[in-house]
PDB file of C-alpha atoms in Angstrom:
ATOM      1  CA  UNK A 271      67.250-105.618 157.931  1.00  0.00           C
ATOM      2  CA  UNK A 272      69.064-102.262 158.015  1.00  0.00           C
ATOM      3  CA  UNK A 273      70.802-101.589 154.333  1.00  0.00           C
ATOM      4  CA  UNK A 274      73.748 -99.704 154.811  1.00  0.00           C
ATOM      5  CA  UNK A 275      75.221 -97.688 151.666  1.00  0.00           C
ATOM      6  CA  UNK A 276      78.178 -96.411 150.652  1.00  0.00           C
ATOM      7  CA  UNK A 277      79.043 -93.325 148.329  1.00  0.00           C
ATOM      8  CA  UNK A 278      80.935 -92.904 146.264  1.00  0.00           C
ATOM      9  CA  UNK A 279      82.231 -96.617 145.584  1.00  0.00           C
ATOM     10  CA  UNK A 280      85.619 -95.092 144.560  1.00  0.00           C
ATOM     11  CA  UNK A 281      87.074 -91.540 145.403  1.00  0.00           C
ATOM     12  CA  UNK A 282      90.041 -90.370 143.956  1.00  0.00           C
ATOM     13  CA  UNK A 283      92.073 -87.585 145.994  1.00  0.00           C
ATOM     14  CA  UNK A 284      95.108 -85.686 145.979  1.00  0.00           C
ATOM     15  CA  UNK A 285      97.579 -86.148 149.245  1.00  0.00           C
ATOM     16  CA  UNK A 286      96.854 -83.654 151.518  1.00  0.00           C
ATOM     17  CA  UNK A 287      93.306 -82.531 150.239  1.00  0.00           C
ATOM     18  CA  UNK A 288      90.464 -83.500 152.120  1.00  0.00           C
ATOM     19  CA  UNK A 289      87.918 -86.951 151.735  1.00  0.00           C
ATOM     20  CA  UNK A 290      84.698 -86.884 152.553  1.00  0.00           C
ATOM     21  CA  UNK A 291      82.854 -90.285 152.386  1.00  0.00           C
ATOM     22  CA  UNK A 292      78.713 -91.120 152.626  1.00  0.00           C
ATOM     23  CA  UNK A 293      77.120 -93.744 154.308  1.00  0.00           C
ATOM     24  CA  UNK A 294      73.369 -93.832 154.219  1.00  0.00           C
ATOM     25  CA  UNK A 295      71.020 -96.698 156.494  1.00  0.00           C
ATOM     26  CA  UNK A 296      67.735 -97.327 155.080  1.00  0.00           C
ATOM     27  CA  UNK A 297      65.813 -96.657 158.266  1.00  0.00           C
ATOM     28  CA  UNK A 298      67.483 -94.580 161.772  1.00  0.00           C
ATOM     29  CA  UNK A 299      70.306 -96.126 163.396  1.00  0.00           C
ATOM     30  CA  UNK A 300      70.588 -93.161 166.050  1.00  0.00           C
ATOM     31  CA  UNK A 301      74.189 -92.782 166.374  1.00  0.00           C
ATOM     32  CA  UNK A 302      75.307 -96.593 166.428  1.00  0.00           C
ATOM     33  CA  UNK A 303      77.653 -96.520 163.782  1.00  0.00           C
ATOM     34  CA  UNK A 304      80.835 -97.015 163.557  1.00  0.00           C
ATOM     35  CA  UNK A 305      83.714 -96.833 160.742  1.00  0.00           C
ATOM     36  CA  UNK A 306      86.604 -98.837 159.732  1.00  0.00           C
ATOM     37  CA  UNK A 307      89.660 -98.945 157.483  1.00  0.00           C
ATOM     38  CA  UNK A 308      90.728-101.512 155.787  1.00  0.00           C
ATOM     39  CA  UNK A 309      94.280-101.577 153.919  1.00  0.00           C
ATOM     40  CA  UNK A 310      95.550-104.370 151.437  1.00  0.00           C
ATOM     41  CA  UNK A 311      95.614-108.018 153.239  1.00  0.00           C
ATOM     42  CA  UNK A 312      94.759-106.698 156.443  1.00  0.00           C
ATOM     43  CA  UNK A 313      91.727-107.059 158.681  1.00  0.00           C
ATOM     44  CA  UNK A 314      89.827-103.941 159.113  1.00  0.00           C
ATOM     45  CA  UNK A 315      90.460-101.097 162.114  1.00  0.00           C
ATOM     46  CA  UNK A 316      88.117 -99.610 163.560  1.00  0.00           C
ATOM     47  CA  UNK A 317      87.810 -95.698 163.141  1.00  0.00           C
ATOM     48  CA  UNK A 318      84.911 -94.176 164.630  1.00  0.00           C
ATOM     49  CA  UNK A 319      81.847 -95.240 166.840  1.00  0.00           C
ATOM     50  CA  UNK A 320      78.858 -93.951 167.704  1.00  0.00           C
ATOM     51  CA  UNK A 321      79.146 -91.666 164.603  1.00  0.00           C
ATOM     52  CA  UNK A 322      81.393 -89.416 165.896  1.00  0.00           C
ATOM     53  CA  UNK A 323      84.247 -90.852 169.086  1.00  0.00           C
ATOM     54  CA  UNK A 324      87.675 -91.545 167.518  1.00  0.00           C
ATOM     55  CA  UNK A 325      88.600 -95.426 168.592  1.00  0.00           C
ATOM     56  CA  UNK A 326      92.212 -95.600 170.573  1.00  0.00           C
ATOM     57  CA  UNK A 327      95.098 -94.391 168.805  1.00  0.00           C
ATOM     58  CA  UNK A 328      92.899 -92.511 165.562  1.00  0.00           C
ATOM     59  CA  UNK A 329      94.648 -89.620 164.306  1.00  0.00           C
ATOM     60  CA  UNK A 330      92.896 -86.279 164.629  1.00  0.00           C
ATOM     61  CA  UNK A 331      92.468 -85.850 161.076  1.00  0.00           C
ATOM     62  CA  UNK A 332      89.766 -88.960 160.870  1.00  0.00           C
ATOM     63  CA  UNK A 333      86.724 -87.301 162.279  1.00  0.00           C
ATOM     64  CA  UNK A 334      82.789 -88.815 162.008  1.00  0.00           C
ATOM     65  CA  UNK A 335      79.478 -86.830 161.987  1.00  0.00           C
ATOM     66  CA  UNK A 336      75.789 -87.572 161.636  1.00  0.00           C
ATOM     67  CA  UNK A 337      72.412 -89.390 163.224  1.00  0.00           C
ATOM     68  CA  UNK A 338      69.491 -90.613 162.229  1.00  0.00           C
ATOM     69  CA  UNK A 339      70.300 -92.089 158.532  1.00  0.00           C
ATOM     70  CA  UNK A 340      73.333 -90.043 157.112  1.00  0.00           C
ATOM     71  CA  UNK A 341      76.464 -90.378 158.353  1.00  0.00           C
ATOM     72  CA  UNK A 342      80.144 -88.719 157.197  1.00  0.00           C
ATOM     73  CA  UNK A 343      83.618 -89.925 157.348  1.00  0.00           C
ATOM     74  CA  UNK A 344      85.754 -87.030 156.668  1.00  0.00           C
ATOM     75  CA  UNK A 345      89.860 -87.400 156.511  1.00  0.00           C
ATOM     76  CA  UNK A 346      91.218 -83.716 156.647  1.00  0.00           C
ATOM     77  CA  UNK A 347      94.621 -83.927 155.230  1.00  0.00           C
ATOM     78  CA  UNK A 348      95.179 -86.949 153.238  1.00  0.00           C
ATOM     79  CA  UNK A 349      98.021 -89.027 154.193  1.00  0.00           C
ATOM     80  CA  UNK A 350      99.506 -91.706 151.824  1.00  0.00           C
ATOM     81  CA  UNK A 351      98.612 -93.989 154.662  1.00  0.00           C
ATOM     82  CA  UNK A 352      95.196 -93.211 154.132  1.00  0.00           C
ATOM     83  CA  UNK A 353      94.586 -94.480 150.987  1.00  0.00           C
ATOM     84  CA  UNK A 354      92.218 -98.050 151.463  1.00  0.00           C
ATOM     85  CA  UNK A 355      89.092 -98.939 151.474  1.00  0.00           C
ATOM     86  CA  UNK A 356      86.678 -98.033 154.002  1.00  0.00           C
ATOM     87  CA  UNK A 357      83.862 -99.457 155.472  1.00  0.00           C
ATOM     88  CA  UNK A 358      80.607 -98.350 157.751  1.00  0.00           C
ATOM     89  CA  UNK A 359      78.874-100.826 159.956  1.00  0.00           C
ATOM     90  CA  UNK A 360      75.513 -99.999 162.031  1.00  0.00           C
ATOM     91  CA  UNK A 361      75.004-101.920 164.945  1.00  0.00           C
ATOM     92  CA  UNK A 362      71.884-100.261 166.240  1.00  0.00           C
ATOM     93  CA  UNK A 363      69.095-102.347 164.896  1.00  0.00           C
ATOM     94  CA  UNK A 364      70.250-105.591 164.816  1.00  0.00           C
ATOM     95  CA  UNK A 365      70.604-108.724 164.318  1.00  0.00           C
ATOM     96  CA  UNK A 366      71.628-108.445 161.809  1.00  0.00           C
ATOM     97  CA  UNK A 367      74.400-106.514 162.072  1.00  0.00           C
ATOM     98  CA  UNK A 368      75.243-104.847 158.492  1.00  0.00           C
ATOM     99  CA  UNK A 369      78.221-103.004 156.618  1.00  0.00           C
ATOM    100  CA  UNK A 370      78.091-101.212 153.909  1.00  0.00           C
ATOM    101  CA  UNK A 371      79.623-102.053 150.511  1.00  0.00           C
ATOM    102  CA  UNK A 372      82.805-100.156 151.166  1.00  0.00           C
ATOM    103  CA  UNK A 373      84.473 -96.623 149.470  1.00  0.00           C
ATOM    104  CA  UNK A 374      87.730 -97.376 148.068  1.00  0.00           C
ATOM    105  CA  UNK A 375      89.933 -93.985 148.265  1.00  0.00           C
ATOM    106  CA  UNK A 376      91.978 -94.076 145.851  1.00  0.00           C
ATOM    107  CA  UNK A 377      95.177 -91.552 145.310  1.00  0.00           C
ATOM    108  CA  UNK A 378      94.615 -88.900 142.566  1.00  0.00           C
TER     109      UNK A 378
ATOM    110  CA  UNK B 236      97.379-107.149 174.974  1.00  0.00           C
ATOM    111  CA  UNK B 237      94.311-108.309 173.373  1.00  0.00           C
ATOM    112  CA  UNK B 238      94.358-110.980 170.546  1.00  0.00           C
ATOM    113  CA  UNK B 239      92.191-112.940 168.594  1.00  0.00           C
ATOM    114  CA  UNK B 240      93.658-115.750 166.262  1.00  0.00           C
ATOM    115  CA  UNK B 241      91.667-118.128 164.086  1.00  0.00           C
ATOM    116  CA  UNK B 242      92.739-121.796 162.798  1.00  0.00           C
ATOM    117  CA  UNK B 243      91.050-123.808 160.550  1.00  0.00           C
ATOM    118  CA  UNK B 244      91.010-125.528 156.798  1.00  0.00           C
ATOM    119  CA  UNK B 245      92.351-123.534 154.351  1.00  0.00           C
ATOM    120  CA  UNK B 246      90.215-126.079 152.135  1.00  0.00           C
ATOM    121  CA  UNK B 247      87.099-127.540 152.438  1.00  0.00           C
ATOM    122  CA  UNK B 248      85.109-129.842 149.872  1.00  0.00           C
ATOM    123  CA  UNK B 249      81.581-128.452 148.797  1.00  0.00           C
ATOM    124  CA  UNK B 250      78.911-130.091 150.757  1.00  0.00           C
ATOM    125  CA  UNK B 251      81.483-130.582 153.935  1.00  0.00           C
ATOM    126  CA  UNK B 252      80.947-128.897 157.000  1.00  0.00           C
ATOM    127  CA  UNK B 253      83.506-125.932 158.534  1.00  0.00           C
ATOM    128  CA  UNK B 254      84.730-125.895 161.332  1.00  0.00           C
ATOM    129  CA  UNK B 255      86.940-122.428 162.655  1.00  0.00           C
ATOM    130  CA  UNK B 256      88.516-121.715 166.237  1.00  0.00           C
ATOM    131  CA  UNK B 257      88.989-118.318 167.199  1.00  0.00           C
ATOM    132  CA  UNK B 258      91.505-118.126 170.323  1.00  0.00           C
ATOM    133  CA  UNK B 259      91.638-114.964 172.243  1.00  0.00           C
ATOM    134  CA  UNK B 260      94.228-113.618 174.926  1.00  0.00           C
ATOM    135  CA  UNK B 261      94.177-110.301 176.769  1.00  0.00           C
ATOM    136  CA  UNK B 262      91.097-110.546 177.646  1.00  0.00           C
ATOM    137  CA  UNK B 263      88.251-113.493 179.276  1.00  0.00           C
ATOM    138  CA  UNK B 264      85.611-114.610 177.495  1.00  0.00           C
ATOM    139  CA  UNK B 265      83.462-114.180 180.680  1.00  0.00           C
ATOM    140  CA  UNK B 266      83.410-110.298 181.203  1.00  0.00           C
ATOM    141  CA  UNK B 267      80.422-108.726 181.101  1.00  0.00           C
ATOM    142  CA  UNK B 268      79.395-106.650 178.043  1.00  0.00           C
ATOM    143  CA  UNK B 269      81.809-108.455 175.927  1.00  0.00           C
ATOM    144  CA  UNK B 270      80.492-110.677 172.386  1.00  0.00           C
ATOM    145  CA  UNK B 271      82.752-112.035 169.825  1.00  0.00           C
ATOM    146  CA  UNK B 272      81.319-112.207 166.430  1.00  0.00           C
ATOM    147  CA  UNK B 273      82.366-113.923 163.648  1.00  0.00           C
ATOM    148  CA  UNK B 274      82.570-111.896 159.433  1.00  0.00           C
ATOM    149  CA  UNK B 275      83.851-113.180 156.438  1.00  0.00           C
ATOM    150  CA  UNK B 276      84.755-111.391 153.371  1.00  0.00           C
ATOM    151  CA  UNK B 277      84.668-113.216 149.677  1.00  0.00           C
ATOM    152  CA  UNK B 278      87.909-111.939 147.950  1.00  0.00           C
ATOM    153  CA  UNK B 279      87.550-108.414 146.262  1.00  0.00           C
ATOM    154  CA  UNK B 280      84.114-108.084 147.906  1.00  0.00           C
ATOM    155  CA  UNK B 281      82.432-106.372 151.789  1.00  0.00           C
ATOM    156  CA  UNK B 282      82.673-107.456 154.925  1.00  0.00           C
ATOM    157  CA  UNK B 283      79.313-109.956 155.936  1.00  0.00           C
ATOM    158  CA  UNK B 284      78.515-110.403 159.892  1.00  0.00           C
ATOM    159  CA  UNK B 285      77.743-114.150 160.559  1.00  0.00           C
ATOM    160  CA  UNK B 286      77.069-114.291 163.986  1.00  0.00           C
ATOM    161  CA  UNK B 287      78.231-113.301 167.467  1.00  0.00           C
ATOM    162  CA  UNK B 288      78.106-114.698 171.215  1.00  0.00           C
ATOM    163  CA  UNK B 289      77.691-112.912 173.866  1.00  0.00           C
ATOM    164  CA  UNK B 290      79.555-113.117 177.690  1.00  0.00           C
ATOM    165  CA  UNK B 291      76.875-114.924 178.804  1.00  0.00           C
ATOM    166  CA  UNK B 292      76.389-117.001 176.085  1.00  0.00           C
ATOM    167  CA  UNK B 293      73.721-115.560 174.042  1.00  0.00           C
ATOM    168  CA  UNK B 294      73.774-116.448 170.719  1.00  0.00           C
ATOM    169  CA  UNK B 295      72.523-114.126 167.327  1.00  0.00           C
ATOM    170  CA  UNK B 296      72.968-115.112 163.739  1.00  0.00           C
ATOM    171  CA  UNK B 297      72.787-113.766 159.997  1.00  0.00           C
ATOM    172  CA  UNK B 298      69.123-114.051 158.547  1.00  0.00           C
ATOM    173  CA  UNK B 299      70.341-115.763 155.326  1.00  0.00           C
ATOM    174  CA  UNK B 300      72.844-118.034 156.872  1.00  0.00           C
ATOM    175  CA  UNK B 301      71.137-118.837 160.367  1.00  0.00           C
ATOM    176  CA  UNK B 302      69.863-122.828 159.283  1.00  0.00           C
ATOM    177  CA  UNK B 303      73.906-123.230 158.744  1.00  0.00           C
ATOM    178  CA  UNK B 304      75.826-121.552 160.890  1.00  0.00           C
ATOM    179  CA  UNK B 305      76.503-122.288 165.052  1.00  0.00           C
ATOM    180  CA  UNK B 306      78.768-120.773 167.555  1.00  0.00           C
ATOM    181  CA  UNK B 307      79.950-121.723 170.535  1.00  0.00           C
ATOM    182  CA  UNK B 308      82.422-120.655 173.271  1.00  0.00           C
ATOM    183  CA  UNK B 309      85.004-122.201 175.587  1.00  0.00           C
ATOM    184  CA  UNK B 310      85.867-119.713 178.348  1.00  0.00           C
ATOM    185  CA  UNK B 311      88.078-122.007 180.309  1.00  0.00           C
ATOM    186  CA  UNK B 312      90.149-122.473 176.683  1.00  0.00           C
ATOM    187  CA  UNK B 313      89.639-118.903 175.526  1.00  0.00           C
ATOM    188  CA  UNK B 314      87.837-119.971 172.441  1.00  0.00           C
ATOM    189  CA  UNK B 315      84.769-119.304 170.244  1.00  0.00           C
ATOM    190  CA  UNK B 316      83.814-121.911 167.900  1.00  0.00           C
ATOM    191  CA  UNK B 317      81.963-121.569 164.169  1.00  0.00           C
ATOM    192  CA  UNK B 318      80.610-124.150 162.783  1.00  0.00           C
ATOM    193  CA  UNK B 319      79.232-123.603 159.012  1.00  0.00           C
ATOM    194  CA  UNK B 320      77.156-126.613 157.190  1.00  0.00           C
ATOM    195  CA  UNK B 321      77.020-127.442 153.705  1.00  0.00           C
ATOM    196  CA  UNK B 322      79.876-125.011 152.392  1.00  0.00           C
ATOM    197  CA  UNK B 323      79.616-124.208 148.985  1.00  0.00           C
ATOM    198  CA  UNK B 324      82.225-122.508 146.834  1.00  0.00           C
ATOM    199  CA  UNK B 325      80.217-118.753 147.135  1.00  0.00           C
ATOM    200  CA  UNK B 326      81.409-119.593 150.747  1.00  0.00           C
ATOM    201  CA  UNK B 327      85.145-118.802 149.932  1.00  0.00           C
ATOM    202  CA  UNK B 328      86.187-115.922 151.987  1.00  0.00           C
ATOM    203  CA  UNK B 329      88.439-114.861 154.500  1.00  0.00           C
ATOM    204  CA  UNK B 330      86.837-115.906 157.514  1.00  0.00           C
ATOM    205  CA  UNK B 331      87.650-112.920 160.795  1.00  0.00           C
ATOM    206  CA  UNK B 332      86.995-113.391 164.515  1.00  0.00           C
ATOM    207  CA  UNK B 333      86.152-109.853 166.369  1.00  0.00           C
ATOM    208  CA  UNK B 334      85.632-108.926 169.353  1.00  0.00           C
ATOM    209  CA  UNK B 335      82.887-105.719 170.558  1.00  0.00           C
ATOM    210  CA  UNK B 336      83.527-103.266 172.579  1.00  0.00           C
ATOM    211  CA  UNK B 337      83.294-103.714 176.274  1.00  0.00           C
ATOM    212  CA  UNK B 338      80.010-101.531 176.484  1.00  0.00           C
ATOM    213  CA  UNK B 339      77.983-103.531 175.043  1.00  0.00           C
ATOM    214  CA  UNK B 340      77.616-101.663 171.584  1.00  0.00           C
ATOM    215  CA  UNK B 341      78.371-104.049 168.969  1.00  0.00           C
ATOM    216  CA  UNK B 342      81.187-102.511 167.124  1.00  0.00           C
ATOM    217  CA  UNK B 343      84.531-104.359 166.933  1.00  0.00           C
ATOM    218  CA  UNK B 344      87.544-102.905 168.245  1.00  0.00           C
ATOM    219  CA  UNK B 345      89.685-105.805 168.196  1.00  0.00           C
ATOM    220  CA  UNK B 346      90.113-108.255 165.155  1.00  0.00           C
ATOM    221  CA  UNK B 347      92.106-110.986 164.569  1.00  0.00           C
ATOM    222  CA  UNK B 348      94.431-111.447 161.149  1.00  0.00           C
ATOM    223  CA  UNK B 349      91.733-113.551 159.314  1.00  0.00           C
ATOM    224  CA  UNK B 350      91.976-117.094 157.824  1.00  0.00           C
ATOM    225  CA  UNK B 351      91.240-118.038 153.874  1.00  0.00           C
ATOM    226  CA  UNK B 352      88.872-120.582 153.494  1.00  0.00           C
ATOM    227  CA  UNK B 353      88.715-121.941 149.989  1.00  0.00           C
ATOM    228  CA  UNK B 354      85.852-124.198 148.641  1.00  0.00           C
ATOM    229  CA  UNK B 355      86.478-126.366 146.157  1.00  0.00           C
ATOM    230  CA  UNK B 356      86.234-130.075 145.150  1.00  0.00           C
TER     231      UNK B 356
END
């Protein structure tokens, strides 16, 4: 099974400086993950896939990078929209399909 | 518009078995490259995949919870079916249907609101 993890578990951030969240897969993954948002009592959204494509509807400001094992999420500008928790999720070696353990970002 | 709604219990009895319906619109059951997979989350904690069909029925499940958990699809109802065994209360969670994308690659792009499923006697 592919182990997904997430760092940091919390970030805090001011609005409108920039978030930059890990995600690390114990073995290659290529570029088959994807990234999601989850707010309060909501289901999650789905952010990126394949590492790096914005889903429909994504602001510009949510942008993905990386291959192999290490993957980014980085928000830009920080929105107070944008404060939740988010998760990663590979989907290249499965099944199982895994998520992480989630980074809740927090406003400074 | 796609949708995905799931019904169920809110409360189930330890030992009992679980029974959810996810019912999708906006899209058919039957097109190719499409799954619908089903992951819960325990309250305060990650998401966990449980399993997912495929358009042509194909059928994949957790490691740890494969002995317990079966799903099933009605395309003519526009419904995927889990089934989970022997629920214990570590089973609370809020139970989501998702569907993938329609290229195959197993990401969801679509989920549906989630449903609470509580275990206790």
């Amino acid at each position: 099974e592919t182990v997904m993890t997430q760092s940091p578990a919390t970030l805090s951030v001011s609005p409108g400086e920039r978030a930059t969240l890990y995600c690390r897969a114990s073995q290659s993954v290529s570029s088959n993950v994807a990234w999601y948002q989850q707010k309060p009592g909501q289901a999650p959204r789905l952010l990126i896939y394949g590492a790096s494509t914005r889903a429909t509807d994504v602001p510009a400001r949510f942008s993905g990078s990386g291959s192999g094992t290490e993957f980014t999420l980085t928000i830009s500008s920080l929105q107070s929209e944008d404060f939740a928790v988010y998760y990663c999720q590979q989907y290249n070696n499965w099944p199982p399909i895994t998520f992480g353990q989630g980074t809740r970002l927090e406003i400074k | 518009q796609v949708t995905l709604r799931e019904s169920g219990p809110a409360l189930v009895k330890p030992t009992q078995t679980l029974t959810l319906t996810c019912t999708v619109s906006g899209f058919s059951l039957s097109t190719s490259g499409l799954s619908v997979g089903w992951i819960r989350q325990p309250p305060g904690k990650a998401l966990e995949w449980l399993a997912l069909i495929d358009w042509d029925d194909d059928k994949y499940y957790s490691t740890s919870l494969k002995t317990r958990v079966t799903i099933s699809k009605d395309t003519s109802k526009n419904q995927v079916v889990l089934t989970m065994t022997n629920m214990d209360p570590v089973d609370t969670a809020t139970y989501y249907c998702a569907r993938t994308s329609r290229d195959s690659y197993k990401y969801f792009d679509y989920w549906g609101q989630g449903t609470l499923v509580t275990v206790s006697s």
